[in-house]
PDB file of C-alpha atoms and ligand atoms in Angstrom:
ATOM      1  CA  MET J   1     -14.577   9.691  -4.843  1.00 94.00           C
ATOM      2  CA  ILE J   2     -11.217   7.993  -4.616  1.00 97.00           C
ATOM      3  CA  ARG J   3     -11.266   5.222  -7.218  1.00 98.00           C
ATOM      4  CA  SER J   4      -7.644   4.149  -7.477  1.00 98.00           C
ATOM      5  CA  PHE J   5      -4.325   4.312  -5.661  1.00 98.00           C
ATOM      6  CA  GLN J   6      -1.893   5.828  -8.151  1.00 98.00           C
ATOM      7  CA  HIS J   7       1.388   6.156  -6.276  1.00 98.00           C
ATOM      8  CA  TYR J   8       2.990   7.349  -3.056  1.00 98.00           C
ATOM      9  CA  GLY J   9       5.938   9.615  -2.411  1.00 98.00           C
ATOM     10  CA  LEU J  10       8.633   9.428   0.230  1.00 98.00           C
ATOM     11  CA  ALA J  11      11.218  12.055   1.054  1.00 97.00           C
ATOM     12  CA  VAL J  12      14.550  10.324   1.612  1.00 97.00           C
ATOM     13  CA  PRO J  13      18.107  11.599   2.059  1.00 96.00           C
ATOM     14  CA  ASP J  14      19.379   9.559  -0.895  1.00 97.00           C
ATOM     15  CA  PRO J  15      16.877   8.774  -3.687  1.00 97.00           C
ATOM     16  CA  GLY J  16      19.641   6.822  -5.460  1.00 97.00           C
ATOM     17  CA  LEU J  17      19.857   4.417  -2.522  1.00 97.00           C
ATOM     18  CA  GLY J  18      16.080   4.031  -2.663  1.00 97.00           C
ATOM     19  CA  LEU J  19      16.260   3.395  -6.392  1.00 98.00           C
ATOM     20  CA  ALA J  20      18.725   0.564  -5.779  1.00 98.00           C
ATOM     21  CA  PHE J  21      16.608  -0.895  -2.973  1.00 98.00           C
ATOM     22  CA  TYR J  22      13.337  -0.897  -4.881  1.00 98.00           C
ATOM     23  CA  THR J  23      15.065  -2.189  -8.025  1.00 98.00           C
ATOM     24  CA  ASP J  24      16.308  -5.119  -5.944  1.00 98.00           C
ATOM     25  CA  PHE J  25      12.709  -5.447  -4.712  1.00 98.00           C
ATOM     26  CA  GLY J  26      11.729  -6.094  -8.326  1.00 98.00           C
ATOM     27  CA  LEU J  27      10.489  -2.697  -9.499  1.00 98.00           C
ATOM     28  CA  GLU J  28      11.823  -0.761 -12.481  1.00 98.00           C
ATOM     29  CA  GLY J  29      13.173   2.689 -11.775  1.00 97.00           C
ATOM     30  CA  ARG J  30      14.594   5.784 -13.319  1.00 96.00           C
ATOM     31  CA  ALA J  31      16.205   8.927 -11.962  1.00 96.00           C
ATOM     32  CA  GLU J  32      14.575  12.224 -12.856  1.00 93.00           C
ATOM     33  CA  GLY J  33      16.710  15.074 -11.580  1.00 90.00           C
ATOM     34  CA  ASN J  34      16.991  14.564  -7.832  1.00 91.00           C
ATOM     35  CA  ARG J  35      13.936  12.271  -7.800  1.00 96.00           C
ATOM     36  CA  ALA J  36      13.593   8.550  -8.415  1.00 97.00           C
ATOM     37  CA  ILE J  37      10.464   7.087  -9.994  1.00 98.00           C
ATOM     38  CA  LEU J  38       9.564   3.412  -9.681  1.00 98.00           C
ATOM     39  CA  ARG J  39       7.063   1.311 -11.593  1.00 98.00           C
ATOM     40  CA  CYS J  40       6.041  -2.322 -11.758  1.00 98.00           C
ATOM     41  CA  ALA J  41       7.340  -4.168 -14.802  1.00 97.00           C
ATOM     42  CA  GLY J  42       4.769  -4.106 -17.573  1.00 96.00           C
ATOM     43  CA  ARG J  43       2.599  -1.467 -15.900  1.00 97.00           C
ATOM     44  CA  ASP J  44       2.301   2.060 -17.208  1.00 96.00           C
ATOM     45  CA  GLN J  45       1.790   3.801 -13.877  1.00 97.00           C
ATOM     46  CA  ASP J  46       4.193   5.409 -11.419  1.00 97.00           C
ATOM     47  CA  GLN J  47       4.068   3.577  -8.088  1.00 98.00           C
ATOM     48  CA  ILE J  48       6.700   5.246  -5.919  1.00 98.00           C
ATOM     49  CA  VAL J  49       8.215   8.723  -6.204  1.00 98.00           C
ATOM     50  CA  LEU J  50      11.288   9.320  -4.054  1.00 98.00           C
ATOM     51  CA  VAL J  51      12.106  12.981  -3.519  1.00 97.00           C
ATOM     52  CA  GLU J  52      15.238  14.266  -1.880  1.00 97.00           C
ATOM     53  CA  GLY J  53      14.797  15.393   1.710  1.00 96.00           C
ATOM     54  CA  LYS J  54      16.948  15.836   4.834  1.00 95.00           C
ATOM     55  CA  LYS J  55      15.144  13.012   6.641  1.00 95.00           C
ATOM     56  CA  LYS J  56      13.009  10.094   5.619  1.00 95.00           C
ATOM     57  CA  ARG J  57       9.402  11.178   5.781  1.00 96.00           C
ATOM     58  CA  PHE J  58       6.150  10.367   4.097  1.00 97.00           C
ATOM     59  CA  HIS J  59       5.843  12.930   1.302  1.00 97.00           C
ATOM     60  CA  HIS J  60       2.574  12.499  -0.576  1.00 98.00           C
ATOM     61  CA  VAL J  61      -0.059  10.153  -1.900  1.00 98.00           C
ATOM     62  CA  SER J  62      -1.720  10.312  -5.308  1.00 98.00           C
ATOM     63  CA  PHE J  63      -5.205   8.911  -5.883  1.00 98.00           C
ATOM     64  CA  GLY J  64      -7.284   8.644  -9.054  1.00 98.00           C
ATOM     65  CA  THR J  65     -10.848   9.787  -9.532  1.00 98.00           C
ATOM     66  CA  ARG J  66     -13.211  10.321 -12.478  1.00 98.00           C
ATOM     67  CA  ALA J  67     -13.623  13.465 -14.570  1.00 98.00           C
ATOM     68  CA  ASP J  68     -17.298  13.693 -13.620  1.00 98.00           C
ATOM     69  CA  GLU J  69     -16.490  13.512  -9.898  1.00 97.00           C
ATOM     70  CA  ILE J  70     -13.479  15.754  -9.368  1.00 98.00           C
ATOM     71  CA  GLY J  71     -15.495  18.983  -9.276  1.00 97.00           C
ATOM     72  CA  ALA J  72     -17.769  17.705  -6.519  1.00 97.00           C
ATOM     73  CA  MET J  73     -14.723  16.430  -4.646  1.00 97.00           C
ATOM     74  CA  GLN J  74     -13.139  19.862  -4.773  1.00 98.00           C
ATOM     75  CA  ARG J  75     -16.326  21.431  -3.418  1.00 98.00           C
ATOM     76  CA  ARG J  76     -16.505  18.889  -0.576  1.00 97.00           C
ATOM     77  CA  ILE J  77     -12.845  19.424   0.295  1.00 98.00           C
ATOM     78  CA  GLU J  78     -13.257  23.195   0.440  1.00 97.00           C
ATOM     79  CA  ALA J  79     -16.560  22.917   2.346  1.00 98.00           C
ATOM     80  CA  SER J  80     -14.717  20.838   4.973  1.00 97.00           C
ATOM     81  CA  GLY J  81     -12.398  23.774   5.612  1.00 97.00           C
ATOM     82  CA  VAL J  82      -9.383  22.230   3.883  1.00 97.00           C
ATOM     83  CA  LYS J  83      -7.708  24.563   1.388  1.00 96.00           C
ATOM     84  CA  LEU J  84      -6.148  23.435  -1.859  1.00 98.00           C
ATOM     85  CA  VAL J  85      -2.385  23.936  -2.052  1.00 98.00           C
ATOM     86  CA  ASP J  86       0.163  24.282  -4.838  1.00 97.00           C
ATOM     87  CA  PRO J  87       1.804  21.146  -6.293  1.00 97.00           C
ATOM     88  CA  PRO J  88       4.903  20.361  -4.195  1.00 95.00           C
ATOM     89  CA  PHE J  89       7.410  20.305  -7.059  1.00 91.00           C
ATOM     90  CA  VAL J  90       7.744  21.148 -10.730  1.00 90.00           C
ATOM     91  CA  GLY J  91       6.523  18.156 -12.686  1.00 89.00           C
ATOM     92  CA  ALA J  92       4.214  16.957  -9.881  1.00 93.00           C
ATOM     93  CA  PRO J  93       0.998  15.251 -11.006  1.00 94.00           C
ATOM     94  CA  ASP J  94      -1.862  17.494 -12.121  1.00 96.00           C
ATOM     95  CA  GLY J  95      -5.206  17.645 -10.349  1.00 97.00           C
ATOM     96  CA  LEU J  96      -6.036  18.729  -6.812  1.00 98.00           C
ATOM     97  CA  TRP J  97      -3.429  19.031  -4.069  1.00 98.00           C
ATOM     98  CA  LEU J  98      -4.372  19.360  -0.413  1.00 98.00           C
ATOM     99  CA  ARG J  99      -3.152  18.423   3.023  1.00 98.00           C
ATOM    100  CA  ASP J 100      -5.039  15.895   5.107  1.00 97.00           C
ATOM    101  CA  LEU J 101      -5.622  16.438   8.833  1.00 97.00           C
ATOM    102  CA  ASP J 102      -2.097  15.198   9.651  1.00 97.00           C
ATOM    103  CA  GLY J 103      -0.532  17.574   7.145  1.00 96.00           C
ATOM    104  CA  HIS J 104       0.196  14.848   4.583  1.00 97.00           C
ATOM    105  CA  LEU J 105       0.064  16.008   0.994  1.00 98.00           C
ATOM    106  CA  VAL J 106      -2.717  14.359  -0.991  1.00 98.00           C
ATOM    107  CA  ASN J 107      -3.108  14.529  -4.762  1.00 98.00           C
ATOM    108  CA  ILE J 108      -6.369  13.673  -6.488  1.00 98.00           C
ATOM    109  CA  ARG J 109      -6.273  13.527 -10.258  1.00 98.00           C
ATOM    110  CA  ILE J 110      -8.339  12.191 -13.102  1.00 98.00           C
ATOM    111  CA  ALA J 111      -6.783   8.786 -13.667  1.00 97.00           C
ATOM    112  CA  GLU J 112      -7.627   5.114 -13.779  1.00 96.00           C
ATOM    113  CA  ALA J 113      -5.717   2.163 -12.459  1.00 94.00           C
ATOM    114  CA  THR J 114      -3.734   0.890 -15.422  1.00 95.00           C
ATOM    115  CA  PRO J 115      -3.705  -2.810 -16.385  1.00 95.00           C
ATOM    116  CA  VAL J 116      -1.389  -5.221 -14.617  1.00 96.00           C
ATOM    117  CA  ARG J 117       0.423  -8.315 -15.828  1.00 94.00           C
ATOM    118  CA  THR J 118      -1.957 -11.207 -15.431  1.00 90.00           C
ATOM    119  CA  GLU J 119       0.136 -14.379 -15.639  1.00 85.00           C
ATOM    120  CA  ARG J 120      -1.886 -16.958 -13.735  1.00 84.00           C
ATOM    121  CA  TRP J 121      -0.844 -19.122 -10.843  1.00 85.00           C
ATOM    122  CA  ASP J 122      -2.757 -22.376 -11.118  1.00 92.00           C
ATOM    123  CA  LEU J 123      -2.945 -24.194  -7.797  1.00 93.00           C
ATOM    124  CA  ASN J 124      -4.192 -27.749  -7.673  1.00 97.00           C
ATOM    125  CA  THR J 125      -6.489 -28.375  -4.699  1.00 95.00           C
ATOM    126  CA  PRO J 126      -8.684 -31.369  -3.781  1.00 97.00           C
ATOM    127  CA  GLY J 127     -11.251 -31.762  -6.537  1.00 97.00           C
ATOM    128  CA  HIS J 128      -9.874 -28.840  -8.523  1.00 97.00           C
ATOM    129  CA  ARG J 129      -6.977 -29.470 -10.919  1.00 97.00           C
ATOM    130  CA  PRO J 130      -6.495 -26.380 -13.071  1.00 96.00           C
ATOM    131  CA  ARG J 131      -2.852 -27.374 -13.719  1.00 96.00           C
ATOM    132  CA  VAL J 132      -2.541 -30.578 -15.723  1.00 97.00           C
ATOM    133  CA  ASN J 133       0.641 -32.070 -17.174  1.00 97.00           C
ATOM    134  CA  ALA J 134       2.558 -28.984 -16.146  1.00 95.00           C
ATOM    135  CA  ARG J 135       5.074 -28.620 -13.338  1.00 94.00           C
ATOM    136  CA  GLY J 136       4.011 -26.347 -10.488  1.00 94.00           C
ATOM    137  CA  CYS J 137       7.389 -25.668  -8.932  1.00 93.00           C
ATOM    138  CA  PRO J 138       8.700 -22.344 -10.225  1.00 91.00           C
ATOM    139  CA  PRO J 139      12.121 -22.309 -11.889  1.00 89.00           C
ATOM    140  CA  ARG J 140      15.010 -21.833  -9.504  1.00 89.00           C
ATOM    141  CA  GLY J 141      16.409 -18.321  -9.423  1.00 86.00           C
ATOM    142  CA  VAL J 142      13.346 -16.674 -10.971  1.00 90.00           C
ATOM    143  CA  ARG J 143      13.301 -12.931 -10.332  1.00 95.00           C
ATOM    144  CA  VAL J 144      10.108 -11.816  -8.608  1.00 97.00           C
ATOM    145  CA  ARG J 145       8.586  -8.706 -10.152  1.00 97.00           C
ATOM    146  CA  PRO J 146       5.623  -7.200  -8.258  1.00 98.00           C
ATOM    147  CA  ARG J 147       2.523  -6.598 -10.365  1.00 98.00           C
ATOM    148  CA  ARG J 148       1.088  -3.475  -8.763  1.00 98.00           C
ATOM    149  CA  LEU J 149       1.000  -1.239  -5.714  1.00 98.00           C
ATOM    150  CA  GLY J 150      -1.950  -2.354  -3.605  1.00 98.00           C
ATOM    151  CA  HIS J 151      -2.168  -0.409  -0.370  1.00 98.00           C
ATOM    152  CA  MET J 152      -0.443   1.712   2.203  1.00 98.00           C
ATOM    153  CA  ILE J 153      -0.664   2.180   5.974  1.00 98.00           C
ATOM    154  CA  LEU J 154      -0.017   5.531   7.592  1.00 98.00           C
ATOM    155  CA  PHE J 155       0.486   6.286  11.270  1.00 98.00           C
ATOM    156  CA  THR J 156      -1.765   8.933  12.746  1.00 98.00           C
ATOM    157  CA  PRO J 157      -2.532  10.345  16.180  1.00 97.00           C
ATOM    158  CA  ASN J 158      -6.120  10.866  14.985  1.00 95.00           C
ATOM    159  CA  VAL J 159      -7.486   7.616  13.573  1.00 98.00           C
ATOM    160  CA  GLU J 160     -11.099   8.674  14.027  1.00 97.00           C
ATOM    161  CA  LYS J 161     -10.817  12.184  12.542  1.00 97.00           C
ATOM    162  CA  GLN J 162      -8.541  11.138   9.698  1.00 98.00           C
ATOM    163  CA  THR J 163     -10.813   8.223   8.842  1.00 98.00           C
ATOM    164  CA  ALA J 164     -13.794  10.572   8.817  1.00 98.00           C
ATOM    165  CA  PHE J 165     -11.917  12.884   6.441  1.00 98.00           C
ATOM    166  CA  TYR J 166     -10.974  10.113   4.029  1.00 98.00           C
ATOM    167  CA  THR J 167     -14.501   8.665   4.061  1.00 98.00           C
ATOM    168  CA  ASN J 168     -16.837  11.656   4.384  1.00 97.00           C
ATOM    169  CA  VAL J 169     -14.814  14.125   2.326  1.00 98.00           C
ATOM    170  CA  LEU J 170     -12.737  12.007  -0.072  1.00 98.00           C
ATOM    171  CA  GLY J 171     -15.301   9.214  -0.379  1.00 96.00           C
ATOM    172  CA  MET J 172     -13.442   6.084   0.705  1.00 98.00           C
ATOM    173  CA  ARG J 173     -15.297   3.200   2.379  1.00 97.00           C
ATOM    174  CA  ILE J 174     -14.505   1.574   5.710  1.00 98.00           C
ATOM    175  CA  SER J 175     -13.891  -2.165   5.299  1.00 98.00           C
ATOM    176  CA  ASP J 176     -12.919  -3.151   8.864  1.00 98.00           C
ATOM    177  CA  THR J 177     -11.569  -1.629  12.070  1.00 98.00           C
ATOM    178  CA  VAL J 178      -9.899  -2.829  15.253  1.00 98.00           C
ATOM    179  CA  GLU J 179     -11.542  -2.010  18.557  1.00 97.00           C
ATOM    180  CA  GLY J 180     -10.128   0.848  20.566  1.00 96.00           C
ATOM    181  CA  GLY J 181      -9.524   3.052  17.538  1.00 96.00           C
ATOM    182  CA  ILE J 182      -6.269   1.190  16.825  1.00 97.00           C
ATOM    183  CA  ILE J 183      -6.593   0.980  13.051  1.00 98.00           C
ATOM    184  CA  ALA J 184      -9.145   1.598  10.291  1.00 98.00           C
ATOM    185  CA  PHE J 185      -8.943  -0.126   6.906  1.00 98.00           C
ATOM    186  CA  MET J 186     -10.460   1.693   3.931  1.00 98.00           C
ATOM    187  CA  ARG J 187     -11.044   0.842   0.290  1.00 98.00           C
ATOM    188  CA  CYS J 188     -11.886   2.710  -2.890  1.00 97.00           C
ATOM    189  CA  VAL J 189     -15.363   3.297  -4.218  1.00 95.00           C
ATOM    190  CA  GLY J 190     -16.135   0.703  -6.872  1.00 94.00           C
ATOM    191  CA  ASP J 191     -14.712  -2.803  -6.926  1.00 96.00           C
ATOM    192  CA  SER J 192     -11.681  -2.705  -4.662  1.00 98.00           C
ATOM    193  CA  ASP J 193      -9.120  -4.603  -2.667  1.00 98.00           C
ATOM    194  CA  HIS J 194     -10.279  -4.939   0.935  1.00 98.00           C
ATOM    195  CA  HIS J 195      -7.973  -2.067   1.842  1.00 98.00           C
ATOM    196  CA  VAL J 196      -6.132   0.572  -0.107  1.00 98.00           C
ATOM    197  CA  LEU J 197      -5.360   2.876   2.813  1.00 98.00           C
ATOM    198  CA  ALA J 198      -5.271   2.067   6.519  1.00 98.00           C
ATOM    199  CA  LEU J 199      -4.657   4.462   9.395  1.00 98.00           C
ATOM    200  CA  LEU J 200      -2.779   3.103  12.397  1.00 98.00           C
ATOM    201  CA  LYS J 201      -2.751   4.816  15.785  1.00 98.00           C
ATOM    202  CA  SER J 202       0.523   6.390  16.875  1.00 97.00           C
ATOM    203  CA  ASP J 203       1.712   9.413  18.825  1.00 96.00           C
ATOM    204  CA  ARG J 204       2.477  11.203  15.532  1.00 97.00           C
ATOM    205  CA  PRO J 205       1.994  10.913  11.779  1.00 97.00           C
ATOM    206  CA  GLY J 206       4.263   8.690   9.730  1.00 97.00           C
ATOM    207  CA  PHE J 207       4.583   6.066   7.031  1.00 98.00           C
ATOM    208  CA  HIS J 208       4.216   2.440   8.134  1.00 98.00           C
ATOM    209  CA  HIS J 209       4.333   0.442   4.909  1.00 98.00           C
ATOM    210  CA  ALA J 210       3.264   0.113   1.319  1.00 98.00           C
ATOM    211  CA  SER J 211       2.393  -3.199  -0.226  1.00 98.00           C
ATOM    212  CA  PHE J 212       2.869  -4.727  -3.660  1.00 98.00           C
ATOM    213  CA  GLU J 213       0.939  -7.610  -5.125  1.00 98.00           C
ATOM    214  CA  VAL J 214       2.858 -10.592  -6.426  1.00 97.00           C
ATOM    215  CA  GLY J 215       1.559 -13.686  -8.178  1.00 95.00           C
ATOM    216  CA  SER J 216       1.621 -16.333  -5.475  1.00 95.00           C
ATOM    217  CA  VAL J 217       2.822 -17.405  -2.051  1.00 96.00           C
ATOM    218  CA  ASP J 218       5.841 -18.823  -3.895  1.00 96.00           C
ATOM    219  CA  GLU J 219       6.643 -15.352  -5.167  1.00 96.00           C
ATOM    220  CA  ILE J 220       6.289 -13.793  -1.711  1.00 98.00           C
ATOM    221  CA  ALA J 221       8.638 -16.373  -0.207  1.00 97.00           C
ATOM    222  CA  MET J 222      11.142 -16.267  -3.068  1.00 97.00           C
ATOM    223  CA  GLY J 223      11.022 -12.473  -3.295  1.00 98.00           C
ATOM    224  CA  ALA J 224      11.577 -12.049   0.426  1.00 98.00           C
ATOM    225  CA  ALA J 225      14.390 -14.616   0.455  1.00 97.00           C
ATOM    226  CA  ALA J 226      16.111 -12.755  -2.378  1.00 97.00           C
ATOM    227  CA  MET J 227      15.913  -9.485  -0.430  1.00 98.00           C
ATOM    228  CA  LEU J 228      17.274 -11.102   2.752  1.00 98.00           C
ATOM    229  CA  ASP J 229      20.084 -12.682   0.698  1.00 97.00           C
ATOM    230  CA  LYS J 230      21.020  -9.196  -0.484  1.00 97.00           C
ATOM    231  CA  GLY J 231      21.361  -8.140   3.144  1.00 98.00           C
ATOM    232  CA  TYR J 232      18.180  -6.121   3.589  1.00 98.00           C
ATOM    233  CA  GLY J 233      16.366  -6.249   6.919  1.00 97.00           C
ATOM    234  CA  HIS J 234      13.630  -8.722   7.756  1.00 97.00           C
ATOM    235  CA  GLY J 235      10.390  -7.114   8.878  1.00 97.00           C
ATOM    236  CA  TRP J 236       7.888  -9.887   9.526  1.00 98.00           C
ATOM    237  CA  GLY J 237       6.570 -12.942   7.734  1.00 97.00           C
ATOM    238  CA  LEU J 238       5.770 -15.173   6.046  1.00 98.00           C
ATOM    239  CA  GLY J 239       2.212 -15.215   7.346  1.00 98.00           C
ATOM    240  CA  ARG J 240      -1.443 -14.675   6.627  1.00 98.00           C
ATOM    241  CA  HIS J 241      -3.314 -11.633   7.853  1.00 98.00           C
ATOM    242  CA  VAL J 242      -6.791 -11.869   9.354  1.00 98.00           C
ATOM    243  CA  ILE J 243      -8.089  -8.498   8.148  1.00 98.00           C
ATOM    244  CA  GLY J 244      -7.907  -8.528   4.369  1.00 98.00           C
ATOM    245  CA  SER J 245      -6.783 -12.187   4.447  1.00 98.00           C
ATOM    246  CA  ASN J 246      -3.631 -11.560   2.422  1.00 98.00           C
ATOM    247  CA  PHE J 247      -0.447 -13.581   2.679  1.00 98.00           C
ATOM    248  CA  TYR J 248       2.423 -11.254   3.573  1.00 98.00           C
ATOM    249  CA  HIS J 249       6.113 -10.782   4.077  1.00 98.00           C
ATOM    250  CA  TYR J 250       7.581  -7.425   5.133  1.00 98.00           C
ATOM    251  CA  ILE J 251      11.097  -6.179   4.380  1.00 98.00           C
ATOM    252  CA  ARG J 252      12.779  -3.090   5.862  1.00 98.00           C
ATOM    253  CA  ASP J 253      13.752  -0.342   3.442  1.00 97.00           C
ATOM    254  CA  PRO J 254      17.037   1.533   4.009  1.00 96.00           C
ATOM    255  CA  TRP J 255      15.228   4.011   6.299  1.00 95.00           C
ATOM    256  CA  ASN J 256      13.429   1.461   8.474  1.00 94.00           C
ATOM    257  CA  SER J 257      10.056   1.732   6.800  1.00 95.00           C
ATOM    258  CA  LEU J 258       8.450  -1.468   5.628  1.00 98.00           C
ATOM    259  CA  VAL J 259       7.564  -2.714   2.194  1.00 98.00           C
ATOM    260  CA  GLU J 260       5.313  -5.741   1.849  1.00 98.00           C
ATOM    261  CA  MET J 261       4.777  -8.370  -0.811  1.00 98.00           C
ATOM    262  CA  PHE J 262       1.242  -9.744  -0.706  1.00 98.00           C
ATOM    263  CA  CYS J 263      -1.124 -12.044  -2.540  1.00 98.00           C
ATOM    264  CA  ASP J 264      -4.698 -13.285  -2.197  1.00 97.00           C
ATOM    265  CA  ILE J 265      -6.178 -10.180  -0.553  1.00 98.00           C
ATOM    266  CA  ASP J 266      -9.967 -10.050  -0.116  1.00 98.00           C
ATOM    267  CA  TRP J 267     -11.753  -8.355  -3.002  1.00 98.00           C
ATOM    268  CA  ILE J 268     -14.933  -6.367  -2.390  1.00 98.00           C
ATOM    269  CA  ALA J 269     -17.427  -5.817  -5.213  1.00 97.00           C
ATOM    270  CA  ALA J 270     -19.176  -2.457  -5.256  1.00 94.00           C
ATOM    271  CA  ASP J 271     -22.601  -3.926  -5.914  1.00 90.00           C
ATOM    272  CA  GLN J 272     -22.566  -6.491  -3.122  1.00 92.00           C
ATOM    273  CA  PRO J 273     -22.927  -5.989   0.612  1.00 92.00           C
ATOM    274  CA  TRP J 274     -19.854  -5.971   2.850  1.00 96.00           C
ATOM    275  CA  GLU J 275     -20.343  -5.666   6.586  1.00 96.00           C
ATOM    276  CA  PRO J 276     -17.464  -3.840   8.278  1.00 97.00           C
ATOM    277  CA  ARG J 277     -16.438  -5.523  11.488  1.00 97.00           C
ATOM    278  CA  ALA J 278     -14.687  -4.142  14.592  1.00 98.00           C
ATOM    279  CA  TRP J 279     -12.121  -6.820  15.391  1.00 98.00           C
ATOM    280  CA  ALA J 280     -10.692  -7.550  18.827  1.00 97.00           C
ATOM    281  CA  PRO J 281      -7.007  -6.539  18.840  1.00 94.00           C
ATOM    282  CA  GLU J 282      -5.813 -10.042  19.741  1.00 92.00           C
ATOM    283  CA  ASP J 283      -7.721 -11.515  16.776  1.00 92.00           C
ATOM    284  CA  SER J 284      -6.904  -8.924  14.171  1.00 93.00           C
ATOM    285  CA  LEU J 285      -3.346  -9.133  12.933  1.00 95.00           C
ATOM    286  CA  TYR J 286      -2.482 -12.605  11.724  1.00 97.00           C
ATOM    287  CA  MET J 287      -3.852 -16.121  11.421  1.00 97.00           C
ATOM    288  CA  TRP J 288      -0.457 -17.785  11.268  1.00 98.00           C
ATOM    289  CA  SER J 289       3.112 -16.630  10.928  1.00 97.00           C
ATOM    290  CA  VAL J 290       6.246 -18.662  10.359  1.00 97.00           C
ATOM    291  CA  ASP J 291       8.227 -16.398  12.686  1.00 94.00           C
ATOM    292  CA  GLY J 292       5.701 -15.950  15.457  1.00 95.00           C
ATOM    293  CA  PRO J 293       3.892 -12.830  16.661  1.00 96.00           C
ATOM    294  CA  ALA J 294       4.725  -9.471  15.148  1.00 96.00           C
ATOM    295  CA  PRO J 295       7.884  -8.035  16.728  1.00 95.00           C
ATOM    296  CA  GLU J 296       7.533  -4.758  18.613  1.00 95.00           C
ATOM    297  CA  SER J 297       9.412  -3.122  15.748  1.00 95.00           C
ATOM    298  CA  PHE J 298       6.544  -3.976  13.406  1.00 96.00           C
ATOM    299  CA  VAL J 299       4.298  -1.371  14.957  1.00 94.00           C
ATOM    300  CA  THR J 300       7.032   1.145  15.847  1.00 95.00           C
ATOM    301  CA  ASN J 301       6.777   4.528  14.163  1.00 96.00           C
ATOM    302  CA  TYR J 302      10.260   5.154  12.765  1.00 94.00           C
ATOM    303  CA  GLU J 303       9.311   8.384  10.988  1.00 92.00           C
ATOM    304  CA  GLU J 304      12.081  10.850  11.712  1.00 79.00           C
ATOM    305  CA  ARG J 305      10.908  13.915  13.562  1.00 73.00           C
TER     306      ARG J 305
HETATM  307 FE1  FE2 R 401      -0.184  -4.442   4.194  1.00 94.82          FE
END
């Protein structure tokens, strides 16, 4: 059973350029040979691994499971007809390596989600005043530092089959879908964000975006403004999603993929019922957005062939 999202890997022509971009985004990075590794400040867990490649492509995803579950997972994977493969590079994470139905490398290892920084954002609302005699406006010029990697969306030509693989074989749960097989949102077993992995229909596989949790709407807005000030491309936002409910702002990375800052995503407890819903496409993407409907580019698959 997939129990945590450890990190994701992208192949990019220039990992150094990616290191600079994601450092500006607020992560902390280091070069390791021809790879770049990025983490969230104060969190002892790799979040992005950039490997050198001719073109920008999704490279791999690493999930965590439990020691008492990995054997059964291996048996289910092999029973499904999927063979285990060798780790893709020296120094790659341990555990199982396989390719999903779109050929994406998937790593499953014994690991837990590591703790995140938990500074609170107290928001006064009618009848609820958790912040007393303290100023709410953040200091000017504060540097936004994402707390953790939350989720990722991949393009796929096979939403239904890929979703079945990730749920039936790897043990994720469906949280919500959009009618017409457009997208499926899945979460981990156990208490989980509403979605950790979503699969979005396209004519071919690819990487759509990954998303990092920040502390507040203030931090999304200030973090995005800082990225735009540095000259990086605007993706979409600020807004609030319908599915998952999170506030969002998307920025373009140097290879036209998206990276999102989010906060206030729905949280699903393992021991309480959650009814997945098939949403109508026109009611699925956003509740409000300061820059209007999603641009066509938002759902364009820029993965290089
Ligand atoms: Fe997202």
